Tab-separated table of C-alpha atoms and ligand atoms in Angstrom:
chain	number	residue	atom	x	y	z
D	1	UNK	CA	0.000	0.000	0.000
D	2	UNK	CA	3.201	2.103	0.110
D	3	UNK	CA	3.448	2.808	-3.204
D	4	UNK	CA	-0.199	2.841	-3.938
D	5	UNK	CA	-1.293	5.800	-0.821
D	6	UNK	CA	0.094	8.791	0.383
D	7	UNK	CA	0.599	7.318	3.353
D	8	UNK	CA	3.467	9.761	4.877
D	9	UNK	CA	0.622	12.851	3.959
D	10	UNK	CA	-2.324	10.753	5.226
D	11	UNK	CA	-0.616	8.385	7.971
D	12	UNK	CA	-3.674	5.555	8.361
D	13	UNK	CA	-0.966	2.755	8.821
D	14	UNK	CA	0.065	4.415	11.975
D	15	UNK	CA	-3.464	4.305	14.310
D	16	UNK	CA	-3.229	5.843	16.946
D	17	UNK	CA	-0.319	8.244	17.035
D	18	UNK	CA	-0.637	11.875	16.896
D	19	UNK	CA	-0.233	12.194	13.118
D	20	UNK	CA	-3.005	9.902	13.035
D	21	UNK	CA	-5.164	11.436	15.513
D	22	UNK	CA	-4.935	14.749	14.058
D	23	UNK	CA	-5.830	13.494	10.750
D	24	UNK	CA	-8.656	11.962	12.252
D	25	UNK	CA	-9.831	15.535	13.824
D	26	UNK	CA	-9.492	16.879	10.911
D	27	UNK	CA	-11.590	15.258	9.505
D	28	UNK	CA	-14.531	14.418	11.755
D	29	UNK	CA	-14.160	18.246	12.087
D	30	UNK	CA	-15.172	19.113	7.971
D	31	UNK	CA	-17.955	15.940	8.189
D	32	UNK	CA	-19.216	17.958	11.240
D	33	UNK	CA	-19.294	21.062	9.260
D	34	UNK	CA	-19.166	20.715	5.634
D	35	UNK	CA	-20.666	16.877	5.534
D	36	UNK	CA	-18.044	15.925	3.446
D	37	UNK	CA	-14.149	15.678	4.004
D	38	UNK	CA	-11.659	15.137	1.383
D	39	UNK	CA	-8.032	13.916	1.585
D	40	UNK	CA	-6.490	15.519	-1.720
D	41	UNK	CA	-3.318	13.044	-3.148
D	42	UNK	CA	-4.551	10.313	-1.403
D	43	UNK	CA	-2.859	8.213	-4.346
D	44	UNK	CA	0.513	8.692	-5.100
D	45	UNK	CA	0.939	10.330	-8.410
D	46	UNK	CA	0.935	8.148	-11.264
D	47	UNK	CA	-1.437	5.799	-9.644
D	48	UNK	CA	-4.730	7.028	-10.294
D	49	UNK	CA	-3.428	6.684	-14.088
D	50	UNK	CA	-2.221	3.339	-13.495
D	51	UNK	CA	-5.691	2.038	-11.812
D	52	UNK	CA	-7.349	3.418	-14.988
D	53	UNK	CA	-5.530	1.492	-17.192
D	54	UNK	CA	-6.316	-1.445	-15.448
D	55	UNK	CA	-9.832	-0.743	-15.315
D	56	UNK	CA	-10.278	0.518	-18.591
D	57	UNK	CA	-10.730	-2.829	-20.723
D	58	UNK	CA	-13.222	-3.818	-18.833
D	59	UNK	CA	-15.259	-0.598	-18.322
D	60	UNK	CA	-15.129	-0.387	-22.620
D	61	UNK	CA	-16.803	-3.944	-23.303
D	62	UNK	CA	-18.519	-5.403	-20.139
D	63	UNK	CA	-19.700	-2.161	-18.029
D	64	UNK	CA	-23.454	-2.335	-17.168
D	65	UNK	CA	-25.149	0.894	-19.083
D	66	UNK	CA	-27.360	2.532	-16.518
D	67	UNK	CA	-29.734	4.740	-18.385
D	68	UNK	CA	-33.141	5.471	-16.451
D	69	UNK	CA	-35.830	8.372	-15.767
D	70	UNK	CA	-35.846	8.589	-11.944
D	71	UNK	CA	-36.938	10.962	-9.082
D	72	UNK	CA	-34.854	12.648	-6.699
D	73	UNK	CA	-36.013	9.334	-3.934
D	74	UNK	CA	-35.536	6.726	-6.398
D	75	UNK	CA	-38.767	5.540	-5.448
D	76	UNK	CA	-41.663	5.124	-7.543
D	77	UNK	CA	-44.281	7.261	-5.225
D	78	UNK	CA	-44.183	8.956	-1.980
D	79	UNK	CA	-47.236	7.935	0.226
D	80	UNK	CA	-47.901	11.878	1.140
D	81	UNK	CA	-47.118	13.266	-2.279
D	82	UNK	CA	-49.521	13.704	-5.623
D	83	UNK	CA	-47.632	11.938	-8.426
D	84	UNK	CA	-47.248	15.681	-10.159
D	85	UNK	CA	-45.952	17.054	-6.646
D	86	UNK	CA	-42.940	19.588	-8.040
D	87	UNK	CA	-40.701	17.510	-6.116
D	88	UNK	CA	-41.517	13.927	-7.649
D	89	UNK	CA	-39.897	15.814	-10.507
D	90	UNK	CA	-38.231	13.210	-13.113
D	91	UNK	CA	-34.525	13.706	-14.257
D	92	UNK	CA	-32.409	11.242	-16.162
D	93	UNK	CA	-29.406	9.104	-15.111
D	94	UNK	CA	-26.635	7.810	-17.234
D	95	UNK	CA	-23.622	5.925	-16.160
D	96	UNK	CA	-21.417	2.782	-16.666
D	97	UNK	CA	-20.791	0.664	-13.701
D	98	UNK	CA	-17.987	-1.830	-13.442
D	99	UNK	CA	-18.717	-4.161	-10.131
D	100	UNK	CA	-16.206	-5.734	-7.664
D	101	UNK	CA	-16.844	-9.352	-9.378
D	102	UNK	CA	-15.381	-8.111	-12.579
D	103	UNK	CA	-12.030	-6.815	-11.284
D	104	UNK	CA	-10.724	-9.185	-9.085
D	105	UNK	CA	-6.922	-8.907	-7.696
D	106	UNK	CA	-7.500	-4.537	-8.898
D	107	UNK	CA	-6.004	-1.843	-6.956
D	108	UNK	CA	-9.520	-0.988	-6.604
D	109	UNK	CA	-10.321	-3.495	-4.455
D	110	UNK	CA	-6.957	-3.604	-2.811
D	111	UNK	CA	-7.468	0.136	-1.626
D	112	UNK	CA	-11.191	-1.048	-0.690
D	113	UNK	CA	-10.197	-3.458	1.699
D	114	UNK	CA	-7.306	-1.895	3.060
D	115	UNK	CA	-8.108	-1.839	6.873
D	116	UNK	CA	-6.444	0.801	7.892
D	117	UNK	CA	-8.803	2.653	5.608
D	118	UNK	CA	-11.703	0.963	7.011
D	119	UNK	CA	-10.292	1.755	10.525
D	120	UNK	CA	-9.979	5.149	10.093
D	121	UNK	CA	-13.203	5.892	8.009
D	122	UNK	CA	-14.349	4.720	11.497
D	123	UNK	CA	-12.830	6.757	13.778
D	124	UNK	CA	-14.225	9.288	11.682
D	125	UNK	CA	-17.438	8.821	12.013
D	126	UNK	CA	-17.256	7.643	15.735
D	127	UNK	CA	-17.922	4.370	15.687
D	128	UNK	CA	-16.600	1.156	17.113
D	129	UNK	CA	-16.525	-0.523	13.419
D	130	UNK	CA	-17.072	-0.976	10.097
D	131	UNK	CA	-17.273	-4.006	7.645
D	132	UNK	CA	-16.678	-4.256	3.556
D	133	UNK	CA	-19.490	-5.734	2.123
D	134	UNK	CA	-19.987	-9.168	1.620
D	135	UNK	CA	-22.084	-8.733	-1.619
D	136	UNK	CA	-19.684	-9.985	-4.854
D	137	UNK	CA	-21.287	-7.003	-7.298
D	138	UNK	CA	-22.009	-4.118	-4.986
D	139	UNK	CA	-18.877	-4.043	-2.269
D	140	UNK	CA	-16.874	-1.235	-4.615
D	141	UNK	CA	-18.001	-0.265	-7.919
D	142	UNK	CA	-16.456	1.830	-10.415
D	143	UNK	CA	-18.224	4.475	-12.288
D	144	UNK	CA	-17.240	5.956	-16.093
D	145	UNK	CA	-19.645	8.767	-17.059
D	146	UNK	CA	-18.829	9.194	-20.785
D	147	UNK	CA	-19.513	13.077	-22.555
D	148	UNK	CA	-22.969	13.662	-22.403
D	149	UNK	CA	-23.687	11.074	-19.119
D	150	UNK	CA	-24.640	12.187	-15.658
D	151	UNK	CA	-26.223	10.654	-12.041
D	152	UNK	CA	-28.549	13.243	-11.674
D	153	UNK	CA	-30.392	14.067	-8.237
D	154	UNK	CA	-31.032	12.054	-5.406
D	155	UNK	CA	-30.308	11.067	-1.859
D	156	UNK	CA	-28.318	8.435	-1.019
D	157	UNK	CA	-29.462	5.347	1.141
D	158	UNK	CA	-26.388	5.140	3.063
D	159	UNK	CA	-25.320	7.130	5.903
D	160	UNK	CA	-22.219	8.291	4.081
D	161	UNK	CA	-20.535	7.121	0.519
D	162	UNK	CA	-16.638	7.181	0.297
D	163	UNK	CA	-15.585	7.440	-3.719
D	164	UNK	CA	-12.218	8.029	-5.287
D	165	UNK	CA	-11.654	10.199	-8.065
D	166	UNK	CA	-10.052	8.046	-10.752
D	167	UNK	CA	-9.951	10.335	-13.627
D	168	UNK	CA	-11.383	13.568	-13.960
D	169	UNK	CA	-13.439	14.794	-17.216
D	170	UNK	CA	-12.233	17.907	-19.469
D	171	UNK	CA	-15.222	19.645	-18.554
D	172	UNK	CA	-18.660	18.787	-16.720
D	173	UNK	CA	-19.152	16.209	-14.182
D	174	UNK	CA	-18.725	18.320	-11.317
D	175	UNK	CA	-19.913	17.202	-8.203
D	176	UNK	CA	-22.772	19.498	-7.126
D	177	UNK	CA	-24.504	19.106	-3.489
D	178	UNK	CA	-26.978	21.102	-1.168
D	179	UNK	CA	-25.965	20.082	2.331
D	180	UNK	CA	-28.825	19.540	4.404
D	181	UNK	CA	-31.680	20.350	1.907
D	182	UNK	CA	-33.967	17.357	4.309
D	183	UNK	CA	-33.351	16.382	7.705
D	184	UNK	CA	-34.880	13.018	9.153
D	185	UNK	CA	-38.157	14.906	10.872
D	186	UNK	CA	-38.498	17.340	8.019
D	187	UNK	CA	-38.921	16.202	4.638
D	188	UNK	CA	-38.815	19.806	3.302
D	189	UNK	CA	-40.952	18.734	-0.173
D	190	UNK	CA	-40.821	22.301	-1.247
D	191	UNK	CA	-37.530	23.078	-0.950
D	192	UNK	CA	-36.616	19.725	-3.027
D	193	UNK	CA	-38.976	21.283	-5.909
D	194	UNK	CA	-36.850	24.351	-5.476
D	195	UNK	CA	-33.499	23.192	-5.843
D	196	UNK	CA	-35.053	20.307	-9.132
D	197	UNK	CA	-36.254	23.554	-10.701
D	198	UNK	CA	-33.243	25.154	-10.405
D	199	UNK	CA	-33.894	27.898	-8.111
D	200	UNK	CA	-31.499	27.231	-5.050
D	201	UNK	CA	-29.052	29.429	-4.671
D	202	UNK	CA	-27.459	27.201	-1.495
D	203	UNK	CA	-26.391	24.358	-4.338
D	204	UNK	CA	-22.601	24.348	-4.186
D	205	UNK	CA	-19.856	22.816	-6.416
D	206	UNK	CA	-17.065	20.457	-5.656
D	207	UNK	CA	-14.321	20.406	-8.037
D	208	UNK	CA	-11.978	17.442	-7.455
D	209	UNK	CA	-8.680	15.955	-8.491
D	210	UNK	CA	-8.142	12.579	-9.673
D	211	UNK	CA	-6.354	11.162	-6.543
D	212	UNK	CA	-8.829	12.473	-3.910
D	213	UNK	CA	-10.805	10.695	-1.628
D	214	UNK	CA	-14.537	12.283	-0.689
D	215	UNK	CA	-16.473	11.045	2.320
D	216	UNK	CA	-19.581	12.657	2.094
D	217	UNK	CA	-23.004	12.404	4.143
D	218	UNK	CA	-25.639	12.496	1.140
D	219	UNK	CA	-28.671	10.367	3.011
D	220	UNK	CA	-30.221	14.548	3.765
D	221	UNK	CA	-27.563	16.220	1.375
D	222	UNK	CA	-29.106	16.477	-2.481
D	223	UNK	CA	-26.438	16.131	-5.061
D	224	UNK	CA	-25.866	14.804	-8.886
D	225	UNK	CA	-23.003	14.934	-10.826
D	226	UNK	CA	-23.698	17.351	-13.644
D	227	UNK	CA	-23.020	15.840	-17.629
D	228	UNK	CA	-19.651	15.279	-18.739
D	229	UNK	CA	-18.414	17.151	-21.696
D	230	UNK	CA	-15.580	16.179	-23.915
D	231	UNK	CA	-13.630	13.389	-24.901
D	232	UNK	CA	-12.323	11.885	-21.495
D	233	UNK	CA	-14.644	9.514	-19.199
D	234	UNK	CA	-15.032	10.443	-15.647
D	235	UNK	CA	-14.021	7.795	-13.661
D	236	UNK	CA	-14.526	7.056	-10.141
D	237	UNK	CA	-14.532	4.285	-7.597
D	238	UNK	CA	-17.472	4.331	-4.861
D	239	UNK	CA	-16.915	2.089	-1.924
D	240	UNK	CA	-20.077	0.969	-0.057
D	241	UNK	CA	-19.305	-0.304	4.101
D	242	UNK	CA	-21.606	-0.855	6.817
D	243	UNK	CA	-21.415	-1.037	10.703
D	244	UNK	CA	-23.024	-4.654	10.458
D	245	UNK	CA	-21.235	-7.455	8.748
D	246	UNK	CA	-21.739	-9.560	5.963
D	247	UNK	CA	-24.190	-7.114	4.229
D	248	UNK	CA	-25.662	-8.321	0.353
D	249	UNK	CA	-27.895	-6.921	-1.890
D	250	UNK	CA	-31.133	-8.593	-2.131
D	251	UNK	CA	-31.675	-10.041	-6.180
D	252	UNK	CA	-33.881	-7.744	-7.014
D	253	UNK	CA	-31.554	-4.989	-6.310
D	254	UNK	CA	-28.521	-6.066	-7.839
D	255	UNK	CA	-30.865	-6.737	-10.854
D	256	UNK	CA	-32.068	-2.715	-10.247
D	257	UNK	CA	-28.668	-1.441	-9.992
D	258	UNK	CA	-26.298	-3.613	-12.395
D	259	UNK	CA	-28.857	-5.540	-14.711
D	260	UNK	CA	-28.162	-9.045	-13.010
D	261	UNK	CA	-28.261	-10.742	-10.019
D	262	UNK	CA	-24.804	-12.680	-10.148
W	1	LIG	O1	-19.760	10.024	-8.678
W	1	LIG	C1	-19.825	10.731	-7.658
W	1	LIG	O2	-19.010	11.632	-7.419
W	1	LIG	C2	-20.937	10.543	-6.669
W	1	LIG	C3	-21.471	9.152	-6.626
W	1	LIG	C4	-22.746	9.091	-5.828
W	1	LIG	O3	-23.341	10.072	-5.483
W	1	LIG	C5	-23.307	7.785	-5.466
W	1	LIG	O4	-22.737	6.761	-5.901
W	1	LIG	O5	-24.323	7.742	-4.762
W	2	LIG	FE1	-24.924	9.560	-4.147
C-alpha cells in the first residue's frame, strides 16, 4: 500500500499516534461542518493513471449501461405526495458501472479493503466498526460517465458514501450538493422542488482531483453529478461499508442497480 497511498501525507498505517489522531480531527471536524471531508493526493501520483488502465478494458466492453428516468427518492411514489408534486420531478441518469466481481486482484479493491482505511473511516465517524461488504457485485463499484452522461439528483441510502476520483473529465461532471436540503423529521418537499427547478441558490460545487478521496453524508444532502463534456470519461470508484457485517444486496436490487443478479 506504500506505493499505492500517500501514506506519509495521510498516515492511516500508523493508528493511533498523533499524526493519526490529528488526521482523524481533521476530519470528523469538515464531516461535522461541511458533511463531506476530502483527503487531496490520497494516491501517489501516477497511480490514479495506473488504476485506470487497469480498469479501462473492462469498463469499454462489459460495463453495465445505466440509463433510467428517476426521481430525486428513487422511489416510484411517496405515500404523502400527488404523483405531479414539483418535487416527484423526473430527471435522467446515465452511467457505466464496473462491479467488484469483474475486477478481481485490482487496486480498486486492494485500496477497498485496506483496513487501515476501514479503521480510520471509522474513527471518523465515531464508531466502534465498520465491515466491507460481503455482496460480490455491490462491495466497490467503479463508475465511467462518458460526454454527455450524468447521475442526476437524489439522496443516497447510506449514511455516508466514500468514492475516489479516478480520472477527472475535461469539462462537466462536477460534483454538485446542497448540504442539508432534508433532515430526518423534516422532509422539506418544497424546498426539493426548489433546488429540481433550479432555483437554489445554497447548491454548491465540488471540483476534485483525480487522486482524492470524498467522504460525504448524502442520506439529507441532495447532489448529482452534472453531464460530462468532452472526450475523457469520468471515472470514479465508490466504496459501499456498513457497521453490520456480511451485508448483500437482495436479487432484485442487484438486478435494479447492475442488470443481473450474479
Ligand atoms: O460520482 C460521484 O461523485 C458521486 C457518486 C454518488 O453520489 C453515489 O454513488 O451515490
Ligand atoms: Fe450519491
Amino acid at each position: 500500500m506504500e506505493d499505492i497511498l500517500d501514506l506519509d501525507r495521510y498516515p492511516l498505517d500508523r493508528e493511533g499516534s498523533p499524526d493519526w489522531q490529528r488526521l482523524v480531527e481533521a476530519s470528523t471536524a469538515a464531516l461535522e461542518a461541511n458533511g463531506m471531508f476530502n483527503l487531496e493526493g490520497f494516491l501517489r501520483p501516477g497511480v490514479a493513471e495506473r488504476t485506470v488502465a487497469e480498469i479501462r478494458p473492462v469498463m469499454d466492453t462489459r460495463s453495465h449501461v445505466h440509463k433510467r428516468m428517476h426521481n430525486i427518492y428513487f422511489k416510484p411514489s411517496i405515500p404523502e405526495l400527488s404523483p405531479d408534486h414539483p418535487a416527484l420531478r423526473k430527471v435522467e441518469t446515465i452511467s457505466h458501472t464496473v462491479c467488484a466481481d469483474q475486477i478481481p486482484g485490482s487496486t480498486v479493491l486492494a485500496i477497498y479493503e485496506y483496513e487501515p482505511l476501514v479503521r480510520f473511516l471509522a474513527a471518523t465517524m465515531g464508531k466502534p466498526q465498520l465491515h466491507v461488504m460481503q455482496d460480490p457485485l455491490a462491495r466497490a463499484n467503479v463508475m465511467g460517465y462518458r460526454a454527455g452522461e450524468a447521475l442526476n439528483w437524489h439522496f443516497d441510502r447510506s449514511e455516508f458514501t466514500t468514492t475516489l476520483l479516478l480520472q477527472a473529465p475535461e469539462r462537466g461532471g462536477d460534483f454538485e450538493y446542497r448540504t442539508d436540503l432534508r433532515s430526518d423529521d423534516d422532509p422539506n418537499y418544497d424546498g426539493v422542488a426548489q433546488l429540481l427547478e433550479g432555483r437554489d441558490p445554497e447548491a454548491k460545487i465540488l471540483r476534485m482531483r483525480a487522486g482524492t478521496l470524498n467522504v460525504f453524508r448524502g442520506k439529507n444532502t441532495a447532489h448529482r453529478v452534472t453531464t460530462v463534456e468532452g472526450e475523457r470519461e469520468r471515472m470514479i470508484a465508490v466504496f459501499s461499508y456498513y457497521e453490520r457485517p456480511g451485508v448483500i444486496f437482495s436479487e432484485e436490487e442487484r438486478i435494479g442497480f447492475y442488470g443481473r443478479a450474479a
